[in-house]
């Protein structure tokens, strides 16, 4: 959420502190970019008209006289924050209940009845399809994966039982970032799963909700919880094998889609074998590395946004990359808002990466990018150039195209983005760092 300027930030604005002023300008633009499509999607009527007018007012403020007159800056930022809050309050509307929610129950029934109960039932007509799904996503570790899958469904059922509509079990959370239907927190019997509106009001297909809840549920296991190494788009989970596949939540999620025959088309067995054997084209493999690195930047930027910056600091390597961000705990609300905006920008990059198509062709002189009418971002590179170029340079070229397409304000360019990704990797969680190094190293 856009932060109201407290005394420290207002004083800094009134004193003409450049980095504070520039940060607020960026945050205003980011919040406008976030809220515009949400307001446009509202049903025609007074609520949409009022919200649109408020955002138009903020858009006018961005280019107003406060740019030159320091004395206006604190008041202008406060006015923008007030308007943004009024729009967000209007968007939130009625809060659905998680306690006794029929859609959550139906999704867990789907997992139990159509996958867990079928795993060991050789008489079921779906037995082979379910077990093939595990074999394709986990290979030699599929038996372990099936046990953890069943364990997760049991844990999710227990979580639904203890849901009280407040802070236990499944918890309605309308502040989840855009594109996040659910978010797990904690492990074991005290874990919760925050669920957004789409998980509670029937907007999602039952199989889509089932896959989402299973993904988040694997994060909450008391032993061997998963992390997000790469998400399921573009068939990325199939590149993982062995223990790293068991660590990646999206492998379990993708298993749900395959086992239920939804969300396809899926790669053929011969394609899966090529991905697992690293026989796929190098550009496809590097695309998976790019997806993973953006994923980790998105996950970790959310972790950073949840920090209490009045008590703790960003890792120095991350702070040193974000040179426009004011340093010091006096600016805690501003730092938090900046990290929330960074997290939103990482989501935009992740969505753009989902539309990226990478091709190596012998007749190309160098490399080029075209955005097609269907929204796909086609990056084509000379085959020989792709084969001899270091992985870091190839990733940088791809990032250039994504940053341009998304029109990112945070980070300001692909060089800052790449530096940020590398700094986040360096200080990733202890239980993820080594696994990531092994994974990325296998593509060198």
Short mmCIF file of C-alpha atoms in Angstrom, two decimals:
data_model
loop_
_atom_site.label_atom_id
_atom_site.label_comp_id
_atom_site.label_asym_id
_atom_site.label_seq_id
_atom_site.Cartn_x
_atom_site.Cartn_y
_atom_site.Cartn_z
CA UNK A 1 0.00 0.00 0.00
CA UNK A 2 1.08 3.58 -0.68
CA UNK A 3 2.47 5.03 2.59
CA UNK A 4 1.16 8.17 4.26
CA UNK A 5 4.17 10.43 4.90
CA UNK A 6 5.02 10.35 8.60
CA UNK A 7 6.85 13.18 10.34
CA UNK A 8 10.30 12.02 9.24
CA UNK A 9 9.44 11.64 5.57
CA UNK A 10 7.38 14.83 5.50
CA UNK A 11 10.27 16.79 6.99
CA UNK A 12 12.61 15.23 4.46
CA UNK A 13 10.27 16.26 1.64
CA UNK A 14 10.02 19.81 2.97
CA UNK A 15 13.81 19.98 3.19
CA UNK A 16 14.17 18.91 -0.42
CA UNK A 17 15.78 15.51 0.19
CA UNK A 18 16.19 14.24 -3.38
CA UNK A 19 16.07 10.49 -2.66
CA UNK A 20 12.89 10.78 -0.57
CA UNK A 21 11.20 12.93 -3.21
CA UNK A 22 12.22 10.62 -6.06
CA UNK A 23 11.11 7.53 -4.15
CA UNK A 24 7.65 8.99 -3.61
CA UNK A 25 7.38 9.94 -7.28
CA UNK A 26 8.19 6.36 -8.26
CA UNK A 27 5.75 4.94 -5.70
CA UNK A 28 2.94 7.22 -6.92
CA UNK A 29 3.48 6.04 -10.49
CA UNK A 30 3.63 2.39 -9.40
CA UNK A 31 0.43 2.65 -7.36
CA UNK A 32 -1.37 4.27 -10.28
CA UNK A 33 -0.14 1.47 -12.52
CA UNK A 34 -1.42 -1.12 -10.01
CA UNK A 35 -4.85 0.41 -9.39
CA UNK A 36 -5.83 1.54 -12.91
CA UNK A 37 -6.66 -1.96 -14.29
CA UNK A 38 -8.45 -2.97 -11.07
CA UNK A 39 -10.72 0.07 -11.27
CA UNK A 40 -11.27 -0.39 -15.01
CA UNK A 41 -12.46 -3.96 -14.34
CA UNK A 42 -15.22 -2.77 -11.99
CA UNK A 43 -18.81 -2.93 -13.20
CA UNK A 44 -19.95 0.35 -14.77
CA UNK A 45 -21.44 2.63 -12.15
CA UNK A 46 -20.83 5.23 -9.48
CA UNK A 47 -18.09 3.26 -7.67
CA UNK A 48 -16.00 2.94 -10.82
CA UNK A 49 -16.58 6.59 -11.79
CA UNK A 50 -15.53 7.88 -8.37
CA UNK A 51 -12.44 5.69 -8.23
CA UNK A 52 -11.43 6.69 -11.75
CA UNK A 53 -11.79 10.37 -10.85
CA UNK A 54 -9.59 9.90 -7.77
CA UNK A 55 -6.86 8.23 -9.80
CA UNK A 56 -7.10 10.97 -12.44
CA UNK A 57 -6.56 13.51 -9.67
CA UNK A 58 -3.41 11.69 -8.54
CA UNK A 59 -2.18 11.51 -12.13
CA UNK A 60 -2.55 15.29 -12.30
CA UNK A 61 -0.64 15.70 -9.05
CA UNK A 62 2.36 13.80 -10.40
CA UNK A 63 2.96 16.52 -13.00
CA UNK A 64 1.81 19.40 -10.80
CA UNK A 65 3.62 22.37 -9.23
CA UNK A 66 4.94 20.29 -6.31
CA UNK A 67 7.72 19.19 -8.64
CA UNK A 68 9.25 22.66 -8.38
CA UNK A 69 7.93 23.97 -5.06
CA UNK A 70 9.42 22.12 -2.12
CA UNK A 71 6.87 23.58 0.29
CA UNK A 72 4.05 21.70 -1.51
CA UNK A 73 5.63 18.27 -1.51
CA UNK A 74 4.59 16.95 1.91
CA UNK A 75 0.97 18.07 1.48
CA UNK A 76 0.77 16.72 -2.07
CA UNK A 77 2.07 13.28 -1.07
CA UNK A 78 -0.45 13.17 1.81
CA UNK A 79 -3.26 14.05 -0.62
CA UNK A 80 -2.18 11.29 -2.99
CA UNK A 81 -2.03 8.76 -0.14
CA UNK A 82 -5.56 9.73 0.94
CA UNK A 83 -6.93 9.28 -2.58
CA UNK A 84 -5.17 5.94 -3.01
CA UNK A 85 -6.62 4.69 0.30
CA UNK A 86 -10.15 5.73 -0.73
CA UNK A 87 -9.79 3.79 -3.99
CA UNK A 88 -8.43 0.69 -2.22
CA UNK A 89 -11.22 0.81 0.38
CA UNK A 90 -13.75 0.90 -2.44
CA UNK A 91 -12.11 -2.07 -4.16
CA UNK A 92 -12.04 -4.25 -1.03
CA UNK A 93 -15.82 -4.35 -0.65
CA UNK A 94 -17.39 -7.31 1.15
CA UNK A 95 -15.05 -9.85 2.76
CA UNK A 96 -15.90 -13.54 2.08
CA UNK A 97 -15.60 -16.02 4.94
CA UNK A 98 -13.02 -18.82 5.07
CA UNK A 99 -14.77 -20.72 7.88
CA UNK A 100 -17.07 -23.33 6.36
CA UNK A 101 -16.25 -22.11 2.86
CA UNK A 102 -17.69 -24.61 0.34
CA UNK A 103 -15.06 -23.93 -2.32
CA UNK A 104 -12.14 -24.79 -0.04
CA UNK A 105 -13.90 -28.01 0.98
CA UNK A 106 -14.63 -28.96 -2.63
CA UNK A 107 -11.00 -28.40 -3.63
CA UNK A 108 -9.70 -30.66 -0.84
CA UNK A 109 -12.27 -33.34 -1.79
CA UNK A 110 -10.91 -33.17 -5.35
CA UNK A 111 -7.39 -33.87 -4.10
CA UNK A 112 -8.46 -36.70 -1.80
CA UNK A 113 -10.98 -38.50 -4.01
CA UNK A 114 -9.33 -38.14 -7.41
CA UNK A 115 -5.64 -38.40 -6.55
CA UNK A 116 -4.80 -39.69 -3.06
CA UNK A 117 -7.47 -42.43 -3.02
CA UNK A 118 -6.47 -43.47 -6.55
CA UNK A 119 -2.69 -43.73 -5.99
CA UNK A 120 -2.73 -47.28 -4.63
CA UNK A 121 -6.07 -48.44 -6.01
CA UNK A 122 -5.01 -50.60 -8.95
CA UNK A 123 -8.66 -51.25 -9.76
CA UNK A 124 -9.37 -47.59 -10.44
CA UNK A 125 -9.55 -46.63 -14.12
CA UNK A 126 -7.54 -43.51 -13.27
CA UNK A 127 -4.76 -45.33 -11.37
CA UNK A 128 -2.30 -45.36 -14.28
CA UNK A 129 -2.87 -41.70 -15.19
CA UNK A 130 -2.30 -40.54 -11.61
CA UNK A 131 0.89 -42.56 -11.17
CA UNK A 132 2.20 -41.46 -14.57
CA UNK A 133 1.76 -37.85 -13.47
CA UNK A 134 4.01 -38.45 -10.45
CA UNK A 135 6.58 -40.30 -12.57
CA UNK A 136 6.74 -37.46 -15.10
CA UNK A 137 7.19 -34.76 -12.46
CA UNK A 138 9.45 -36.61 -10.02
CA UNK A 139 11.11 -39.50 -11.87
CA UNK A 140 12.98 -41.80 -9.49
CA UNK A 141 11.65 -39.95 -6.42
CA UNK A 142 7.96 -40.37 -7.33
CA UNK A 143 7.25 -42.80 -4.46
CA UNK A 144 8.52 -40.24 -1.96
CA UNK A 145 6.52 -37.54 -3.72
CA UNK A 146 3.31 -39.57 -3.44
CA UNK A 147 3.78 -39.99 0.30
CA UNK A 148 4.38 -36.25 0.76
CA UNK A 149 1.40 -35.44 -1.43
CA UNK A 150 -0.91 -37.56 0.74
CA UNK A 151 0.64 -36.09 3.88
CA UNK A 152 -0.05 -32.59 2.55
CA UNK A 153 -3.71 -33.33 1.82
CA UNK A 154 -4.12 -34.66 5.37
CA UNK A 155 -2.52 -31.48 6.73
CA UNK A 156 -4.80 -29.31 4.60
CA UNK A 157 -7.89 -31.12 5.89
CA UNK A 158 -6.74 -30.55 9.46
CA UNK A 159 -6.16 -26.90 8.62
CA UNK A 160 -9.71 -26.58 7.26
CA UNK A 161 -11.08 -28.15 10.45
CA UNK A 162 -9.36 -25.58 12.66
CA UNK A 163 -10.35 -22.62 10.45
CA UNK A 164 -12.26 -20.23 12.70
CA UNK A 165 -12.78 -17.23 10.43
CA UNK A 166 -10.11 -15.31 12.32
CA UNK A 167 -6.42 -16.23 12.59
CA UNK A 168 -6.38 -20.02 12.48
CA UNK A 169 -6.33 -22.45 9.55
CA UNK A 170 -7.35 -20.77 6.31
CA UNK A 171 -7.43 -16.99 6.71
CA UNK A 172 -9.10 -14.53 4.34
CA UNK A 173 -6.53 -11.93 3.33
CA UNK A 174 -7.55 -9.36 0.73
CA UNK A 175 -4.14 -7.67 0.89
CA UNK A 176 -2.35 -10.52 -0.88
CA UNK A 177 -0.29 -9.23 -3.81
CA UNK A 178 -1.88 -9.26 -7.24
CA UNK A 179 -1.70 -12.69 -8.84
CA UNK A 180 -1.35 -14.53 -5.53
CA UNK A 181 -4.44 -16.64 -4.74
CA UNK A 182 -3.00 -18.07 -1.52
CA UNK A 183 0.08 -17.73 0.65
CA UNK A 184 1.31 -20.14 3.34
CA UNK A 185 2.89 -19.05 6.60
CA UNK A 186 4.63 -21.28 9.13
CA UNK A 187 4.98 -25.07 9.38
CA UNK A 188 3.20 -27.84 11.22
CA UNK A 189 0.08 -27.59 13.35
CA UNK A 190 0.29 -23.82 13.75
CA UNK A 191 0.66 -23.05 10.04
CA UNK A 192 -1.92 -20.93 8.27
CA UNK A 193 -2.73 -20.35 4.61
CA UNK A 194 -3.85 -16.86 3.64
CA UNK A 195 -6.42 -17.04 0.85
CA UNK A 196 -7.55 -14.23 -1.43
CA UNK A 197 -11.02 -13.40 -2.68
CA UNK A 198 -10.75 -15.61 -5.79
CA UNK A 199 -10.17 -18.68 -3.58
CA UNK A 200 -13.32 -18.02 -1.56
CA UNK A 201 -15.95 -16.77 -4.00
CA UNK A 202 -15.94 -19.51 -6.64
CA UNK A 203 -13.98 -17.48 -9.19
CA UNK A 204 -11.34 -20.20 -9.58
CA UNK A 205 -12.06 -23.62 -11.11
CA UNK A 206 -12.15 -26.31 -8.44
CA UNK A 207 -9.10 -28.03 -9.95
CA UNK A 208 -7.21 -24.75 -10.14
CA UNK A 209 -7.95 -24.03 -6.48
CA UNK A 210 -7.01 -27.61 -5.56
CA UNK A 211 -3.62 -27.23 -7.24
CA UNK A 212 -3.03 -23.85 -5.58
CA UNK A 213 -3.87 -25.15 -2.10
CA UNK A 214 -1.69 -28.23 -2.59
CA UNK A 215 1.22 -25.99 -3.66
CA UNK A 216 0.88 -23.83 -0.54
CA UNK A 217 0.23 -26.85 1.67
CA UNK A 218 3.59 -28.38 0.78
CA UNK A 219 5.23 -25.23 2.16
CA UNK A 220 3.66 -25.93 5.58
CA UNK A 221 4.87 -29.49 6.14
CA UNK A 222 6.61 -29.86 9.49
CA UNK A 223 9.32 -31.96 7.83
CA UNK A 224 10.80 -31.39 4.37
CA UNK A 225 8.71 -28.31 3.45
CA UNK A 226 9.00 -27.13 -0.14
CA UNK A 227 10.22 -23.78 -1.47
CA UNK A 228 9.61 -21.95 -4.76
CA UNK A 229 12.57 -22.65 -7.03
CA UNK A 230 10.57 -22.22 -10.22
CA UNK A 231 6.84 -21.98 -10.95
CA UNK A 232 4.85 -24.18 -13.27
CA UNK A 233 4.45 -21.98 -16.34
CA UNK A 234 6.26 -22.97 -19.54
CA UNK A 235 6.70 -26.54 -18.26
CA UNK A 236 9.65 -25.43 -16.10
CA UNK A 237 9.11 -28.05 -13.32
CA UNK A 238 9.94 -30.88 -15.74
CA UNK A 239 13.57 -29.69 -15.86
CA UNK A 240 13.98 -30.51 -12.17
CA UNK A 241 14.86 -34.02 -11.07
CA UNK A 242 15.70 -36.01 -7.95
CA UNK A 243 15.83 -34.21 -4.62
CA UNK A 244 15.44 -30.74 -6.12
CA UNK A 245 12.10 -31.76 -7.67
CA UNK A 246 10.92 -32.79 -4.19
CA UNK A 247 11.94 -29.35 -2.88
CA UNK A 248 9.95 -27.39 -5.50
CA UNK A 249 6.28 -26.74 -4.68
CA UNK A 250 5.30 -26.26 -8.31
CA UNK A 251 6.22 -29.88 -9.11
CA UNK A 252 3.45 -30.99 -6.74
CA UNK A 253 1.10 -28.37 -8.19
CA UNK A 254 1.80 -29.50 -11.75
CA UNK A 255 1.13 -33.09 -10.68
CA UNK A 256 -2.40 -32.05 -9.71
CA UNK A 257 -3.04 -30.57 -13.15
CA UNK A 258 -1.70 -33.66 -14.91
CA UNK A 259 -3.47 -36.14 -12.63
CA UNK A 260 -6.80 -34.34 -13.13
CA UNK A 261 -6.21 -33.80 -16.85
CA UNK A 262 -6.63 -30.02 -16.56
CA UNK A 263 -4.50 -27.04 -17.49
CA UNK A 264 -2.79 -28.68 -20.45
CA UNK A 265 -1.48 -29.26 -23.04
CA UNK A 266 1.37 -31.13 -21.36
CA UNK A 267 4.71 -32.11 -22.93
CA UNK A 268 4.96 -35.60 -24.43
CA UNK A 269 6.95 -38.28 -22.61
CA UNK A 270 9.84 -37.94 -25.07
CA UNK A 271 10.00 -34.20 -24.37
CA UNK A 272 9.99 -34.79 -20.61
CA UNK A 273 12.83 -37.30 -20.98
CA UNK A 274 14.85 -34.74 -22.98
CA UNK A 275 14.30 -32.04 -20.35
CA UNK A 276 15.32 -34.36 -17.53
CA UNK A 277 18.38 -35.50 -19.47
CA UNK A 278 19.45 -31.95 -20.34
CA UNK A 279 19.17 -32.78 -24.04
CA UNK A 280 16.83 -29.89 -24.71
CA UNK A 281 18.18 -26.84 -26.61
CA UNK A 282 20.39 -24.61 -24.47
CA UNK A 283 18.11 -21.62 -24.99
CA UNK A 284 15.17 -23.57 -23.50
CA UNK A 285 17.25 -24.52 -20.48
CA UNK A 286 18.45 -20.94 -19.99
CA UNK A 287 14.87 -19.75 -20.22
CA UNK A 288 14.14 -22.00 -17.24
CA UNK A 289 17.07 -20.49 -15.32
CA UNK A 290 15.75 -17.00 -16.12
CA UNK A 291 12.29 -17.99 -14.84
CA UNK A 292 13.77 -19.39 -11.64
CA UNK A 293 15.88 -16.31 -10.95
CA UNK A 294 12.94 -13.95 -11.43
CA UNK A 295 10.84 -16.25 -9.24
CA UNK A 296 13.38 -16.10 -6.42
CA UNK A 297 13.60 -12.31 -6.74
CA UNK A 298 9.80 -12.13 -6.46
CA UNK A 299 9.69 -14.47 -3.45
CA UNK A 300 12.50 -12.71 -1.62
CA UNK A 301 11.21 -9.21 -2.38
CA UNK A 302 7.99 -10.28 -0.65
CA UNK A 303 10.04 -11.47 2.33
CA UNK A 304 11.76 -8.08 2.41
CA UNK A 305 8.43 -6.24 2.18
CA UNK A 306 7.28 -8.06 5.31
CA UNK A 307 10.24 -6.87 7.41
CA UNK A 308 9.87 -4.30 10.17
CA UNK A 309 12.31 -1.69 8.90
CA UNK A 310 12.11 0.26 12.14
CA UNK A 311 13.97 -2.66 13.74
CA UNK A 312 15.97 -4.26 10.94
CA UNK A 313 17.79 -3.35 7.73
CA UNK A 314 17.83 -4.74 4.23
CA UNK A 315 20.83 -6.94 3.43
CA UNK A 316 23.64 -4.56 2.55
CA UNK A 317 24.14 -6.10 -0.89
CA UNK A 318 20.48 -5.47 -1.76
CA UNK A 319 20.45 -1.93 -0.35
CA UNK A 320 23.63 -1.07 -2.24
CA UNK A 321 21.96 -1.91 -5.56
CA UNK A 322 18.89 0.26 -4.87
CA UNK A 323 20.79 3.54 -4.85
CA UNK A 324 17.68 5.76 -4.96
CA UNK A 325 16.30 4.27 -1.74
CA UNK A 326 16.85 6.43 1.40
CA UNK A 327 19.00 4.71 4.02
CA UNK A 328 18.17 4.65 7.72
CA UNK A 329 15.40 3.40 9.98
CA UNK A 330 13.80 6.84 10.17
CA UNK A 331 12.44 6.07 6.70
CA UNK A 332 10.95 2.67 7.63
CA UNK A 333 7.46 3.27 6.11
CA UNK A 334 9.00 4.55 2.89
CA UNK A 335 11.39 1.60 2.68
CA UNK A 336 8.52 -0.83 3.23
CA UNK A 337 6.41 0.78 0.51
CA UNK A 338 9.38 0.72 -1.88
CA UNK A 339 9.87 -3.00 -1.26
CA UNK A 340 6.16 -3.62 -1.84
CA UNK A 341 6.46 -1.77 -5.15
CA UNK A 342 9.56 -3.80 -6.00
CA UNK A 343 7.63 -6.98 -5.30
CA UNK A 344 4.86 -5.82 -7.64
CA UNK A 345 7.45 -5.04 -10.31
CA UNK A 346 8.92 -8.53 -9.95
CA UNK A 347 5.41 -9.94 -10.48
CA UNK A 348 5.08 -7.90 -13.68
CA UNK A 349 8.42 -9.24 -14.88
CA UNK A 350 7.35 -12.77 -14.01
CA UNK A 351 4.14 -12.31 -16.02
CA UNK A 352 6.15 -10.96 -18.96
CA UNK A 353 8.56 -13.89 -18.72
CA UNK A 354 5.58 -16.22 -19.05
CA UNK A 355 4.96 -14.63 -22.47
CA UNK A 356 8.59 -14.90 -23.56
CA UNK A 357 9.37 -17.31 -26.41
CA UNK A 358 13.07 -17.96 -27.05
CA UNK A 359 14.29 -19.35 -30.38
CA UNK A 360 17.79 -20.03 -31.77
CA UNK A 361 18.00 -19.82 -35.58
CA UNK A 362 21.08 -20.13 -37.85
CA UNK A 363 20.14 -17.29 -40.21
CA UNK A 364 19.98 -14.54 -37.57
CA UNK A 365 22.77 -11.95 -37.66
CA UNK A 366 22.62 -11.33 -33.91
CA UNK A 367 19.44 -11.29 -31.85
CA UNK A 368 16.12 -9.47 -32.06
CA UNK A 369 12.80 -9.21 -30.25
CA UNK A 370 9.27 -8.87 -31.59
CA UNK A 371 6.06 -8.53 -29.54
CA UNK A 372 3.37 -10.45 -31.41
CA UNK A 373 -0.30 -9.58 -31.65
CA UNK A 374 -1.16 -12.33 -29.16
CA UNK A 375 1.12 -10.73 -26.55
CA UNK A 376 3.99 -13.21 -26.82
CA UNK A 377 7.49 -11.72 -26.66
CA UNK A 378 9.57 -13.52 -29.28
CA UNK A 379 13.33 -13.38 -28.64
CA UNK A 380 15.32 -14.86 -31.53
CA UNK A 381 19.10 -15.33 -31.43
CA UNK A 382 21.71 -16.68 -33.82
CA UNK A 383 22.36 -20.36 -33.02
CA UNK A 384 26.16 -20.08 -32.98
CA UNK A 385 26.01 -16.93 -30.87
CA UNK A 386 23.73 -18.66 -28.36
CA UNK A 387 26.09 -21.63 -28.13
CA UNK A 388 29.25 -19.60 -27.42
CA UNK A 389 27.85 -16.75 -25.29
CA UNK A 390 28.22 -17.05 -21.50
CA UNK A 391 25.01 -17.77 -19.62
CA UNK A 392 25.12 -14.44 -17.73
CA UNK A 393 25.20 -12.44 -20.97
CA UNK A 394 22.32 -14.41 -22.48
CA UNK A 395 20.26 -13.83 -19.35
CA UNK A 396 21.08 -10.12 -19.47
CA UNK A 397 19.88 -9.83 -23.07
CA UNK A 398 16.60 -11.55 -22.16
CA UNK A 399 16.17 -9.31 -19.11
CA UNK A 400 16.69 -6.24 -21.32
CA UNK A 401 13.66 -7.21 -23.37
CA UNK A 402 11.48 -7.94 -20.34
CA UNK A 403 12.32 -4.66 -18.59
CA UNK A 404 11.53 -2.75 -21.79
CA UNK A 405 8.24 -4.57 -22.30
CA UNK A 406 7.05 -4.10 -18.71
CA UNK A 407 8.26 -0.48 -18.58
CA UNK A 408 9.68 -1.05 -15.10
CA UNK A 409 10.21 1.89 -12.78
CA UNK A 410 11.67 -0.36 -10.09
CA UNK A 411 14.31 -1.47 -10.89
CA UNK A 412 15.14 1.34 -13.28
CA UNK A 413 16.97 -0.77 -15.91
CA UNK A 414 18.11 -4.32 -16.67
CA UNK A 415 21.59 -3.72 -15.21
CA UNK A 416 20.07 -2.83 -11.84
CA UNK A 417 17.69 -5.78 -12.12
CA UNK A 418 20.50 -8.23 -12.84
CA UNK A 419 22.58 -6.86 -9.97
CA UNK A 420 19.55 -7.13 -7.69
CA UNK A 421 18.88 -10.75 -8.72
CA UNK A 422 22.50 -11.70 -8.04
CA UNK A 423 22.50 -9.98 -4.65
CA UNK A 424 19.27 -11.72 -3.67
CA UNK A 425 20.71 -15.08 -4.73
CA UNK A 426 23.78 -14.47 -2.59
CA UNK A 427 21.64 -13.95 0.50
CA UNK A 428 18.85 -16.42 -0.23
CA UNK A 429 17.58 -18.64 2.55
CA UNK A 430 20.12 -21.15 3.82
CA UNK A 431 17.99 -24.14 2.85
CA UNK A 432 17.62 -22.87 -0.74
CA UNK A 433 21.01 -21.42 -1.59
CA UNK A 434 22.91 -24.66 -2.21
CA UNK A 435 20.04 -26.24 -4.14
CA UNK A 436 19.87 -23.21 -6.42
CA UNK A 437 23.62 -23.24 -7.01
CA UNK A 438 23.46 -26.91 -8.05
CA UNK A 439 20.46 -26.26 -10.28
CA UNK A 440 21.95 -23.25 -12.08
CA UNK A 441 25.35 -24.90 -12.31
CA UNK A 442 23.88 -27.83 -14.26
CA UNK A 443 23.08 -25.47 -17.15
CA UNK A 444 26.52 -23.89 -17.52
#
